[in-house]
GROMACS .gro file of C-alpha atoms in nm:
model
  206
    1UNK     CA    1   0.000   0.000   0.000
    2UNK     CA    2   0.118   0.354  -0.071
    3UNK     CA    3   0.281   0.503   0.238
    4UNK     CA    4   0.190   0.865   0.326
    5UNK     CA    5   0.558   0.926   0.405
    6UNK     CA    6   0.623   0.880   0.034
    7UNK     CA    7   0.392   1.159  -0.078
    8UNK     CA    8   0.568   1.319  -0.377
    9UNK     CA    9   0.836   1.530  -0.214
   10UNK     CA   10   1.145   1.425  -0.393
   11UNK     CA   11   1.452   1.379  -0.752
   12UNK     CA   12   1.679   1.092  -0.842
   13UNK     CA   13   2.048   1.178  -0.850
   14UNK     CA   14   2.132   1.446  -1.101
   15UNK     CA   15   2.456   1.628  -1.169
   16UNK     CA   16   2.430   1.933  -0.943
   17UNK     CA   17   2.560   2.285  -0.970
   18UNK     CA   18   2.904   2.400  -0.872
   19UNK     CA   19   2.896   2.697  -0.634
   20UNK     CA   20   3.246   2.742  -0.493
   21UNK     CA   21   3.201   3.102  -0.389
   22UNK     CA   22   2.959   3.240  -0.132
   23UNK     CA   23   2.873   3.530  -0.363
   24UNK     CA   24   2.786   3.291  -0.646
   25UNK     CA   25   2.572   3.080  -0.413
   26UNK     CA   26   2.386   3.389  -0.295
   27UNK     CA   27   2.325   3.494  -0.653
   28UNK     CA   28   2.203   3.148  -0.749
   29UNK     CA   29   1.958   3.142  -0.459
   30UNK     CA   30   1.830   3.483  -0.564
   31UNK     CA   31   1.773   3.347  -0.916
   32UNK     CA   32   1.583   3.049  -0.776
   33UNK     CA   33   1.373   3.285  -0.563
   34UNK     CA   34   1.286   3.490  -0.873
   35UNK     CA   35   1.197   3.171  -1.058
   36UNK     CA   36   0.961   3.054  -0.783
   37UNK     CA   37   0.802   3.396  -0.754
   38UNK     CA   38   0.760   3.405  -1.132
   39UNK     CA   39   0.548   3.089  -1.148
   40UNK     CA   40   0.184   3.192  -1.179
   41UNK     CA   41   0.089   2.845  -1.302
   42UNK     CA   42   0.261   2.531  -1.426
   43UNK     CA   43   0.173   2.190  -1.565
   44UNK     CA   44   0.407   1.896  -1.614
   45UNK     CA   45   0.413   1.520  -1.643
   46UNK     CA   46   0.573   1.353  -1.342
   47UNK     CA   47   0.740   1.025  -1.262
   48UNK     CA   48   0.754   0.931  -0.895
   49UNK     CA   49   0.991   0.670  -0.754
   50UNK     CA   50   0.973   0.554  -0.393
   51UNK     CA   51   1.248   0.401  -0.179
   52UNK     CA   52   1.154   0.051  -0.301
   53UNK     CA   53   1.192   0.151  -0.665
   54UNK     CA   54   0.819   0.156  -0.739
   55UNK     CA   55   0.737   0.406  -1.012
   56UNK     CA   56   0.409   0.592  -1.059
   57UNK     CA   57   0.332   0.853  -1.321
   58UNK     CA   58   0.077   1.128  -1.368
   59UNK     CA   59   0.031   1.500  -1.418
   60UNK     CA   60   0.127   1.784  -1.188
   61UNK     CA   61  -0.067   2.111  -1.189
   62UNK     CA   62   0.054   2.408  -0.986
   63UNK     CA   63  -0.103   2.749  -0.935
   64UNK     CA   64   0.019   3.014  -0.698
   65UNK     CA   65  -0.036   3.091  -0.432
   66UNK     CA   66  -0.069   2.758  -0.257
   67UNK     CA   67  -0.247   2.530  -0.506
   68UNK     CA   68  -0.117   2.199  -0.636
   69UNK     CA   69  -0.255   1.872  -0.771
   70UNK     CA   70  -0.085   1.537  -0.833
   71UNK     CA   71  -0.320   1.346  -1.062
   72UNK     CA   72  -0.192   0.988  -1.084
   73UNK     CA   73  -0.215   0.762  -1.386
   74UNK     CA   74  -0.536   0.571  -1.455
   75UNK     CA   75  -0.580   0.280  -1.217
   76UNK     CA   76  -0.389   0.439  -0.927
   77UNK     CA   77  -0.647   0.529  -0.657
   78UNK     CA   78  -0.444   0.816  -0.515
   79UNK     CA   79  -0.473   1.192  -0.529
   80UNK     CA   80  -0.272   1.471  -0.367
   81UNK     CA   81  -0.411   1.824  -0.356
   82UNK     CA   82  -0.285   2.141  -0.193
   83UNK     CA   83  -0.527   2.426  -0.131
   84UNK     CA   84  -0.646   2.642   0.155
   85UNK     CA   85  -0.315   2.615   0.339
   86UNK     CA   86  -0.331   2.236   0.364
   87UNK     CA   87  -0.180   1.944   0.176
   88UNK     CA   88  -0.432   1.660   0.140
   89UNK     CA   89  -0.353   1.297   0.061
   90UNK     CA   90  -0.650   1.088  -0.055
   91UNK     CA   91  -0.641   0.710  -0.094
   92UNK     CA   92  -0.966   0.609  -0.261
   93UNK     CA   93  -0.894   0.238  -0.227
   94UNK     CA   94  -0.934   0.255   0.152
   95UNK     CA   95  -1.137   0.578   0.170
   96UNK     CA   96  -0.863   0.749   0.370
   97UNK     CA   97  -0.795   1.122   0.383
   98UNK     CA   98  -0.497   1.281   0.556
   99UNK     CA   99  -0.427   1.653   0.583
  100UNK     CA  100  -0.144   1.859   0.723
  101UNK     CA  101  -0.035   2.225   0.696
  102UNK     CA  102   0.154   2.312   0.381
  103UNK     CA  103   0.409   2.494   0.596
  104UNK     CA  104   0.497   2.158   0.756
  105UNK     CA  105   0.572   2.004   0.418
  106UNK     CA  106   0.889   2.043   0.212
  107UNK     CA  107   0.660   2.130  -0.076
  108UNK     CA  108   0.599   2.460   0.100
  109UNK     CA  109   0.907   2.581  -0.088
  110UNK     CA  110   0.705   2.561  -0.409
  111UNK     CA  111   0.369   2.660  -0.270
  112UNK     CA  112   0.477   2.969  -0.076
  113UNK     CA  113   0.736   3.148  -0.293
  114UNK     CA  114   0.700   3.464  -0.082
  115UNK     CA  115   0.921   3.303   0.182
  116UNK     CA  116   1.284   3.411   0.179
  117UNK     CA  117   1.460   3.089   0.079
  118UNK     CA  118   1.800   3.227   0.177
  119UNK     CA  119   1.693   3.174   0.540
  120UNK     CA  120   1.643   2.797   0.508
  121UNK     CA  121   1.801   2.685   0.180
  122UNK     CA  122   2.147   2.642   0.035
  123UNK     CA  123   2.309   2.559  -0.298
  124UNK     CA  124   2.435   2.201  -0.324
  125UNK     CA  125   2.783   2.188  -0.484
  126UNK     CA  126   2.806   2.001  -0.813
  127UNK     CA  127   2.981   1.999  -1.147
  128UNK     CA  128   2.741   2.111  -1.418
  129UNK     CA  129   2.694   2.491  -1.441
  130UNK     CA  130   2.373   2.437  -1.639
  131UNK     CA  131   2.203   2.279  -1.337
  132UNK     CA  132   2.111   2.432  -1.000
  133UNK     CA  133   2.033   2.222  -0.697
  134UNK     CA  134   1.888   2.378  -0.384
  135UNK     CA  135   1.847   2.194  -0.055
  136UNK     CA  136   1.586   2.327   0.186
  137UNK     CA  137   1.487   2.226   0.538
  138UNK     CA  138   1.377   2.383   0.864
  139UNK     CA  139   1.652   2.320   1.122
  140UNK     CA  140   1.404   2.396   1.399
  141UNK     CA  141   1.171   2.123   1.271
  142UNK     CA  142   1.368   1.824   1.138
  143UNK     CA  143   1.047   1.623   1.147
  144UNK     CA  144   0.929   1.818   0.841
  145UNK     CA  145   1.195   1.648   0.631
  146UNK     CA  146   1.431   1.781   0.366
  147UNK     CA  147   1.383   1.861  -0.001
  148UNK     CA  148   1.634   1.917  -0.281
  149UNK     CA  149   1.496   2.106  -0.580
  150UNK     CA  150   1.671   2.066  -0.914
  151UNK     CA  151   1.658   2.335  -1.183
  152UNK     CA  152   1.804   2.352  -1.533
  153UNK     CA  153   1.892   2.666  -1.723
  154UNK     CA  154   1.622   2.738  -1.980
  155UNK     CA  155   1.560   3.078  -2.133
  156UNK     CA  156   1.188   3.008  -2.172
  157UNK     CA  157   1.127   2.952  -1.799
  158UNK     CA  158   1.079   3.214  -1.526
  159UNK     CA  159   1.415   3.376  -1.440
  160UNK     CA  160   1.576   3.154  -1.704
  161UNK     CA  161   1.519   2.828  -1.515
  162UNK     CA  162   1.300   2.519  -1.546
  163UNK     CA  163   1.213   2.300  -1.249
  164UNK     CA  164   1.331   1.947  -1.329
  165UNK     CA  165   1.200   1.781  -1.014
  166UNK     CA  166   1.303   1.719  -0.658
  167UNK     CA  167   1.427   1.469  -0.402
  168UNK     CA  168   1.282   1.457  -0.052
  169UNK     CA  169   1.378   1.272   0.261
  170UNK     CA  170   1.132   1.239   0.546
  171UNK     CA  171   1.239   1.230   0.909
  172UNK     CA  172   1.278   0.850   0.888
  173UNK     CA  173   1.513   0.876   0.592
  174UNK     CA  174   1.260   0.754   0.334
  175UNK     CA  175   1.343   0.895  -0.006
  176UNK     CA  176   1.100   0.987  -0.282
  177UNK     CA  177   1.199   1.106  -0.627
  178UNK     CA  178   1.001   1.323  -0.864
  179UNK     CA  179   1.112   1.385  -1.222
  180UNK     CA  180   0.926   1.639  -1.435
  181UNK     CA  181   0.890   1.655  -1.813
  182UNK     CA  182   0.682   1.861  -2.057
  183UNK     CA  183   0.684   2.162  -1.826
  184UNK     CA  184   0.458   2.449  -1.931
  185UNK     CA  185   0.445   2.781  -1.747
  186UNK     CA  186   0.174   3.044  -1.744
  187UNK     CA  187  -0.099   2.814  -1.874
  188UNK     CA  188  -0.465   2.880  -1.784
  189UNK     CA  189  -0.560   2.676  -1.475
  190UNK     CA  190  -0.906   2.688  -1.322
  191UNK     CA  191  -0.942   2.688  -0.943
  192UNK     CA  192  -1.180   2.398  -0.996
  193UNK     CA  193  -0.878   2.186  -1.084
  194UNK     CA  194  -0.800   2.161  -0.714
  195UNK     CA  195  -1.139   2.033  -0.601
  196UNK     CA  196  -1.173   1.669  -0.499
  197UNK     CA  197  -1.436   1.423  -0.383
  198UNK     CA  198  -1.415   1.303  -0.024
  199UNK     CA  199  -1.442   0.922  -0.038
  200UNK     CA  200  -1.558   0.915   0.324
  201UNK     CA  201  -1.875   1.093   0.217
  202UNK     CA  202  -1.933   0.995  -0.147
  203UNK     CA  203  -1.720   0.689  -0.212
  204UNK     CA  204  -1.628   0.847  -0.544
  205UNK     CA  205  -1.312   0.972  -0.706
  206UNK     CA  206  -1.210   1.304  -0.856
   0.00000   0.00000   0.00000
């Protein structure tokens, strides 16, 4: 059964960015901040890999501020939606719904771009100048886990970057990987996209 700890919060190993100088790292973080603040909406296909190597696919839809939907492939009875300050995990196979504050999730980095990431994030050293990797966590709350966002240089994306995916570790060390493809920014997204049916009340799916 799908474990809630493996909710999509994570990216398989990629070649990460070199940032040998503090000034460069600060500039790179500022670029990432501009990218996140520049995302009004985004859609992408995703591939999710859990710690056991199980792979699920689907479509990601993001709209700022604070809205996100992981729509899994046909036949997977799972849905993840962020709205109203909460991240909701729905398992239709067992009619289970779990919610927790977005601020307690590593995905808060994506969903609340107004936060100053320089206060809780750092550049991860690497070797490919075309790729930026940013690790974020709240040192006061290690139970929230850790996320590493991976960006590639792309002139068509906000601030010249494209989000490639992320890797997340929960407090138990469970790793989840998300890879993104077919990213599109600034596409029309209705608020209705983030509605869902509560299986505890209707028994249906959305």
